[in-house]
Amino acid sequence: MWGRPSDAGLLGWKEFDKAFMDRFTLRNVRAAKAKEFEASKQTLGMTVFEYDAQFTQLSRYAPYLVSSEEIRVNWFMVGLLEYLFRVVASQRFDSYSDAVDCARLIKGRSVEARALCESTERTKTEGQSSQRNTSQETTFARSSRPGRRDTIQNRGQVSTGSQGSRRNPQFSSPPHCGNFSAANNC
């Protein structure tokens, strides 16, 4: 095959791949792809599956950089997004596929968690929005009543039942700035 004697025997996959690359891929293209492999990283919009595919494809051009399974796993982990790297790098893997599976699982869980948080936030926002509309109506109704004091004036006071009201020193409002603070430093 491609310059080998016919009685040389069968080629293994690695030998075939190398012979194929040497024969049909230009040296400068291989060098450029090897550099691309060295710089490859998972981007924010990239799934672990997509990063794995890119990593596997480009690693063919730099077999000297991934000469063992352990080195291959390390290269893969270094290219992961930071939050995935932190979790995956703290573990030990027997194979590249184990590392990829772990990263996929973590990414899947983070996507589920993000969706749950967004759903919860959306529910809270919708609830606050309806409460806000109700409270705006209530505030308007209260402030439109004659003889009613504005609630902001009473904010720094604590009700003590039949004794009347007294100022809460922890949250008193200095007269010169109007800001509430525990220290009253304006």
PDB file of C-alpha atoms in Angstrom:
ATOM      1  CA  MET A   1       0.000   0.000   0.000  1.00  0.00           C
ATOM      2  CA  TRP A   2       1.396   3.351  -1.126  1.00  0.00           C
ATOM      3  CA  GLY A   3       4.975   2.277  -1.476  1.00  0.00           C
ATOM      4  CA  ARG A   4       4.889  -0.774   0.795  1.00  0.00           C
ATOM      5  CA  PRO A   5       5.809  -4.170  -0.531  1.00  0.00           C
ATOM      6  CA  SER A   6       2.784  -6.428  -1.006  1.00  0.00           C
ATOM      7  CA  ASP A   7       4.212  -9.074   1.324  1.00  0.00           C
ATOM      8  CA  ALA A   8       4.679  -6.628   4.230  1.00  0.00           C
ATOM      9  CA  GLY A   9       1.520  -7.815   6.012  1.00  0.00           C
ATOM     10  CA  LEU A  10      -1.593  -6.065   7.246  1.00  0.00           C
ATOM     11  CA  LEU A  11      -1.554  -2.558   8.623  1.00  0.00           C
ATOM     12  CA  GLY A  12      -3.107  -1.638  11.933  1.00  0.00           C
ATOM     13  CA  TRP A  13      -5.414   1.369  12.089  1.00  0.00           C
ATOM     14  CA  LYS A  14      -2.718   3.712  13.401  1.00  0.00           C
ATOM     15  CA  GLU A  15      -0.283   2.716  10.672  1.00  0.00           C
ATOM     16  CA  PHE A  16      -2.979   3.082   8.006  1.00  0.00           C
ATOM     17  CA  ASP A  17      -4.046   6.485   9.330  1.00  0.00           C
ATOM     18  CA  LYS A  18      -0.462   7.739   9.383  1.00  0.00           C
ATOM     19  CA  ALA A  19       0.240   6.414   5.884  1.00  0.00           C
ATOM     20  CA  PHE A  20      -2.978   7.964   4.605  1.00  0.00           C
ATOM     21  CA  MET A  21      -2.235  11.357   6.186  1.00  0.00           C
ATOM     22  CA  ASP A  22       1.344  11.316   4.877  1.00  0.00           C
ATOM     23  CA  ARG A  23       0.184  10.468   1.380  1.00  0.00           C
ATOM     24  CA  PHE A  24      -2.905  12.656   0.968  1.00  0.00           C
ATOM     25  CA  THR A  25      -2.529  15.612   3.329  1.00  0.00           C
ATOM     26  CA  LEU A  26      -0.035  18.359   2.628  1.00  0.00           C
ATOM     27  CA  ARG A  27       2.585  18.927   5.295  1.00  0.00           C
ATOM     28  CA  ASN A  28       1.671  22.602   5.781  1.00  0.00           C
ATOM     29  CA  VAL A  29      -2.023  21.668   6.168  1.00  0.00           C
ATOM     30  CA  ARG A  30      -1.102  19.086   8.808  1.00  0.00           C
ATOM     31  CA  ALA A  31       1.035  21.654  10.643  1.00  0.00           C
ATOM     32  CA  ALA A  32      -1.785  24.227  10.577  1.00  0.00           C
ATOM     33  CA  LYS A  33      -4.309  21.673  11.854  1.00  0.00           C
ATOM     34  CA  ALA A  34      -1.877  20.589  14.597  1.00  0.00           C
ATOM     35  CA  LYS A  35      -1.589  24.235  15.703  1.00  0.00           C
ATOM     36  CA  GLU A  36      -5.373  24.525  15.609  1.00  0.00           C
ATOM     37  CA  PHE A  37      -5.564  21.434  17.829  1.00  0.00           C
ATOM     38  CA  GLU A  38      -3.118  22.914  20.339  1.00  0.00           C
ATOM     39  CA  ALA A  39      -5.247  26.066  20.587  1.00  0.00           C
ATOM     40  CA  SER A  40      -8.646  24.371  20.535  1.00  0.00           C
ATOM     41  CA  LYS A  41     -10.991  25.016  23.436  1.00  0.00           C
ATOM     42  CA  GLN A  42     -14.667  24.540  24.108  1.00  0.00           C
ATOM     43  CA  THR A  43     -16.533  27.787  23.488  1.00  0.00           C
ATOM     44  CA  LEU A  44     -19.633  28.987  25.344  1.00  0.00           C
ATOM     45  CA  GLY A  45     -21.978  28.006  22.527  1.00  0.00           C
ATOM     46  CA  MET A  46     -20.347  24.601  22.043  1.00  0.00           C
ATOM     47  CA  THR A  47     -21.735  21.419  23.571  1.00  0.00           C
ATOM     48  CA  VAL A  48     -19.414  18.779  25.002  1.00  0.00           C
ATOM     49  CA  PHE A  49     -20.410  16.553  22.066  1.00  0.00           C
ATOM     50  CA  GLU A  50     -19.308  19.235  19.576  1.00  0.00           C
ATOM     51  CA  TYR A  51     -16.064  19.878  21.465  1.00  0.00           C
ATOM     52  CA  ASP A  52     -15.354  16.128  21.564  1.00  0.00           C
ATOM     53  CA  ALA A  53     -15.906  15.871  17.791  1.00  0.00           C
ATOM     54  CA  GLN A  54     -13.619  18.852  17.117  1.00  0.00           C
ATOM     55  CA  PHE A  55     -10.995  17.532  19.547  1.00  0.00           C
ATOM     56  CA  THR A  56     -11.039  14.057  17.970  1.00  0.00           C
ATOM     57  CA  GLN A  57     -10.851  15.395  14.420  1.00  0.00           C
ATOM     58  CA  LEU A  58      -7.995  17.814  15.105  1.00  0.00           C
ATOM     59  CA  SER A  59      -6.028  15.394  17.297  1.00  0.00           C
ATOM     60  CA  ARG A  60      -5.477  13.228  14.205  1.00  0.00           C
ATOM     61  CA  TYR A  61      -3.128  15.938  12.932  1.00  0.00           C
ATOM     62  CA  ALA A  62      -1.062  15.950  16.128  1.00  0.00           C
ATOM     63  CA  PRO A  63      -0.706  12.307  17.230  1.00  0.00           C
ATOM     64  CA  TYR A  64       2.594  13.163  18.912  1.00  0.00           C
ATOM     65  CA  LEU A  65       0.646  15.397  21.362  1.00  0.00           C
ATOM     66  CA  VAL A  66      -1.809  12.657  22.350  1.00  0.00           C
ATOM     67  CA  SER A  67       0.524   9.668  22.362  1.00  0.00           C
ATOM     68  CA  SER A  68      -1.110   8.018  25.394  1.00  0.00           C
ATOM     69  CA  GLU A  69      -4.630   7.822  26.778  1.00  0.00           C
ATOM     70  CA  GLU A  70      -3.638   9.799  29.878  1.00  0.00           C
ATOM     71  CA  ILE A  71      -2.142  12.631  27.819  1.00  0.00           C
ATOM     72  CA  ARG A  72      -5.217  12.630  25.555  1.00  0.00           C
ATOM     73  CA  VAL A  73      -7.510  12.975  28.600  1.00  0.00           C
ATOM     74  CA  ASN A  74      -5.393  15.850  29.946  1.00  0.00           C
ATOM     75  CA  TRP A  75      -5.497  17.741  26.635  1.00  0.00           C
ATOM     76  CA  PHE A  76      -9.276  17.265  26.487  1.00  0.00           C
ATOM     77  CA  MET A  77      -9.804  18.500  30.055  1.00  0.00           C
ATOM     78  CA  VAL A  78      -7.637  21.595  29.583  1.00  0.00           C
ATOM     79  CA  GLY A  79      -9.837  22.686  26.674  1.00  0.00           C
ATOM     80  CA  LEU A  80     -13.120  22.403  28.569  1.00  0.00           C
ATOM     81  CA  LEU A  81     -15.034  25.434  29.790  1.00  0.00           C
ATOM     82  CA  GLU A  82     -13.714  26.587  33.168  1.00  0.00           C
ATOM     83  CA  TYR A  83     -16.602  25.316  35.295  1.00  0.00           C
ATOM     84  CA  LEU A  84     -16.476  21.889  33.604  1.00  0.00           C
ATOM     85  CA  PHE A  85     -12.699  21.757  33.906  1.00  0.00           C
ATOM     86  CA  ARG A  86     -12.866  22.362  37.667  1.00  0.00           C
ATOM     87  CA  VAL A  87     -15.138  19.374  38.199  1.00  0.00           C
ATOM     88  CA  VAL A  88     -13.659  17.001  35.627  1.00  0.00           C
ATOM     89  CA  ALA A  89     -10.016  17.731  36.478  1.00  0.00           C
ATOM     90  CA  SER A  90     -10.589  16.731  40.096  1.00  0.00           C
ATOM     91  CA  GLN A  91     -11.329  13.169  39.000  1.00  0.00           C
ATOM     92  CA  ARG A  92      -9.231  10.354  37.600  1.00  0.00           C
ATOM     93  CA  PHE A  93     -10.270   8.604  34.391  1.00  0.00           C
ATOM     94  CA  ASP A  94      -9.207   5.279  32.943  1.00  0.00           C
ATOM     95  CA  SER A  95     -10.088   6.320  29.406  1.00  0.00           C
ATOM     96  CA  TYR A  96     -10.793   9.287  27.187  1.00  0.00           C
ATOM     97  CA  SER A  97     -14.405   8.191  26.728  1.00  0.00           C
ATOM     98  CA  ASP A  98     -14.898   8.167  30.530  1.00  0.00           C
ATOM     99  CA  ALA A  99     -13.700  11.788  30.707  1.00  0.00           C
ATOM    100  CA  VAL A 100     -16.009  12.809  27.845  1.00  0.00           C
ATOM    101  CA  ASP A 101     -18.975  11.025  29.448  1.00  0.00           C
ATOM    102  CA  CYS A 102     -18.314  12.772  32.766  1.00  0.00           C
ATOM    103  CA  ALA A 103     -18.143  16.197  31.080  1.00  0.00           C
ATOM    104  CA  ARG A 104     -21.376  15.479  29.182  1.00  0.00           C
ATOM    105  CA  LEU A 105     -23.133  14.459  32.387  1.00  0.00           C
ATOM    106  CA  ILE A 106     -21.999  17.598  34.223  1.00  0.00           C
ATOM    107  CA  LYS A 107     -22.940  19.840  31.292  1.00  0.00           C
ATOM    108  CA  GLY A 108     -26.345  18.149  31.065  1.00  0.00           C
ATOM    109  CA  ARG A 109     -26.994  18.714  34.750  1.00  0.00           C
ATOM    110  CA  SER A 110     -25.931  22.355  34.539  1.00  0.00           C
ATOM    111  CA  VAL A 111     -28.298  22.900  31.598  1.00  0.00           C
ATOM    112  CA  GLU A 112     -31.138  21.300  33.575  1.00  0.00           C
ATOM    113  CA  ALA A 113     -30.306  23.406  36.630  1.00  0.00           C
ATOM    114  CA  ARG A 114     -30.161  26.593  34.543  1.00  0.00           C
ATOM    115  CA  ALA A 115     -33.547  25.792  32.981  1.00  0.00           C
ATOM    116  CA  LEU A 116     -35.018  25.183  36.432  1.00  0.00           C
ATOM    117  CA  CYS A 117     -33.579  28.468  37.746  1.00  0.00           C
ATOM    118  CA  GLU A 118     -34.880  30.387  34.735  1.00  0.00           C
ATOM    119  CA  SER A 119     -38.300  28.808  35.178  1.00  0.00           C
ATOM    120  CA  THR A 120     -38.301  29.709  38.875  1.00  0.00           C
ATOM    121  CA  GLU A 121     -37.136  33.271  38.135  1.00  0.00           C
ATOM    122  CA  ARG A 122     -39.808  33.640  35.465  1.00  0.00           C
ATOM    123  CA  THR A 123     -42.452  32.490  37.942  1.00  0.00           C
ATOM    124  CA  LYS A 124     -41.131  34.886  40.610  1.00  0.00           C
ATOM    125  CA  THR A 125     -41.020  37.759  38.123  1.00  0.00           C
ATOM    126  CA  GLU A 126     -44.570  37.087  36.986  1.00  0.00           C
ATOM    127  CA  GLY A 127     -45.699  36.924  40.623  1.00  0.00           C
ATOM    128  CA  GLN A 128     -43.867  40.139  41.501  1.00  0.00           C
ATOM    129  CA  SER A 129     -45.292  41.817  38.431  1.00  0.00           C
ATOM    130  CA  SER A 130     -48.854  41.005  39.462  1.00  0.00           C
ATOM    131  CA  GLN A 131     -48.079  42.018  43.070  1.00  0.00           C
ATOM    132  CA  ARG A 132     -46.487  45.234  41.819  1.00  0.00           C
ATOM    133  CA  ASN A 133     -49.618  46.097  39.853  1.00  0.00           C
ATOM    134  CA  THR A 134     -51.764  45.410  42.920  1.00  0.00           C
ATOM    135  CA  SER A 135     -49.467  47.369  45.259  1.00  0.00           C
ATOM    136  CA  GLN A 136     -49.350  50.319  42.859  1.00  0.00           C
ATOM    137  CA  GLU A 137     -53.123  50.450  42.886  1.00  0.00           C
ATOM    138  CA  THR A 138     -53.161  50.179  46.685  1.00  0.00           C
ATOM    139  CA  THR A 139     -50.510  52.880  47.095  1.00  0.00           C
ATOM    140  CA  PHE A 140     -52.391  55.146  44.750  1.00  0.00           C
ATOM    141  CA  ALA A 141     -55.638  54.531  46.598  1.00  0.00           C
ATOM    142  CA  ARG A 142     -53.992  55.203  49.976  1.00  0.00           C
ATOM    143  CA  SER A 143     -52.186  58.341  48.880  1.00  0.00           C
ATOM    144  CA  SER A 144     -55.337  59.748  47.321  1.00  0.00           C
ATOM    145  CA  ARG A 145     -57.196  59.604  50.652  1.00  0.00           C
ATOM    146  CA  PRO A 146     -57.282  62.991  52.364  1.00  0.00           C
ATOM    147  CA  GLY A 147     -55.581  63.298  55.755  1.00  0.00           C
ATOM    148  CA  ARG A 148     -53.352  60.195  55.253  1.00  0.00           C
ATOM    149  CA  ARG A 149     -49.616  60.475  55.979  1.00  0.00           C
ATOM    150  CA  ASP A 150     -47.213  59.169  53.368  1.00  0.00           C
ATOM    151  CA  THR A 151     -45.774  55.776  54.391  1.00  0.00           C
ATOM    152  CA  ILE A 152     -42.196  56.881  53.657  1.00  0.00           C
ATOM    153  CA  GLN A 153     -42.317  59.320  56.576  1.00  0.00           C
ATOM    154  CA  ASN A 154     -43.016  56.443  58.998  1.00  0.00           C
ATOM    155  CA  ARG A 155     -40.393  54.030  57.634  1.00  0.00           C
ATOM    156  CA  GLY A 156     -37.867  54.485  60.439  1.00  0.00           C
ATOM    157  CA  GLN A 157     -40.413  53.846  63.178  1.00  0.00           C
ATOM    158  CA  VAL A 158     -41.431  50.647  64.945  1.00  0.00           C
ATOM    159  CA  SER A 159     -44.898  50.197  66.365  1.00  0.00           C
ATOM    160  CA  THR A 160     -44.984  49.263  70.047  1.00  0.00           C
ATOM    161  CA  GLY A 161     -48.704  48.628  70.413  1.00  0.00           C
ATOM    162  CA  SER A 162     -50.516  50.833  72.958  1.00  0.00           C
ATOM    163  CA  GLN A 163     -47.335  52.766  73.807  1.00  0.00           C
ATOM    164  CA  GLY A 164     -47.391  54.503  70.460  1.00  0.00           C
ATOM    165  CA  SER A 165     -44.412  54.450  68.138  1.00  0.00           C
ATOM    166  CA  ARG A 166     -40.738  55.011  68.678  1.00  0.00           C
ATOM    167  CA  ARG A 167     -37.832  55.372  66.287  1.00  0.00           C
ATOM    168  CA  ASN A 168     -35.761  52.334  65.470  1.00  0.00           C
ATOM    169  CA  PRO A 169     -32.161  53.539  65.986  1.00  0.00           C
ATOM    170  CA  GLN A 170     -30.783  50.788  63.765  1.00  0.00           C
ATOM    171  CA  PHE A 171     -32.624  52.080  60.689  1.00  0.00           C
ATOM    172  CA  SER A 172     -33.101  55.764  61.375  1.00  0.00           C
ATOM    173  CA  SER A 173     -32.977  58.266  58.558  1.00  0.00           C
ATOM    174  CA  PRO A 174     -30.622  61.238  58.894  1.00  0.00           C
ATOM    175  CA  PRO A 175     -32.459  64.448  58.042  1.00  0.00           C
ATOM    176  CA  HIS A 176     -29.795  65.823  55.676  1.00  0.00           C
ATOM    177  CA  CYS A 177     -29.600  62.968  53.128  1.00  0.00           C
ATOM    178  CA  GLY A 178     -32.773  60.936  53.515  1.00  0.00           C
ATOM    179  CA  ASN A 179     -30.964  57.588  53.164  1.00  0.00           C
ATOM    180  CA  PHE A 180     -31.601  54.781  55.591  1.00  0.00           C
ATOM    181  CA  SER A 181     -28.491  53.220  57.031  1.00  0.00           C
ATOM    182  CA  ALA A 182     -27.478  51.345  60.151  1.00  0.00           C
ATOM    183  CA  ALA A 183     -24.467  53.585  60.767  1.00  0.00           C
ATOM    184  CA  ASN A 184     -25.996  56.916  59.701  1.00  0.00           C
ATOM    185  CA  ASN A 185     -22.772  57.809  57.890  1.00  0.00           C
ATOM    186  CA  CYS A 186     -23.586  60.165  55.059  1.00  0.00           C
TER     187      CYS A 186
END
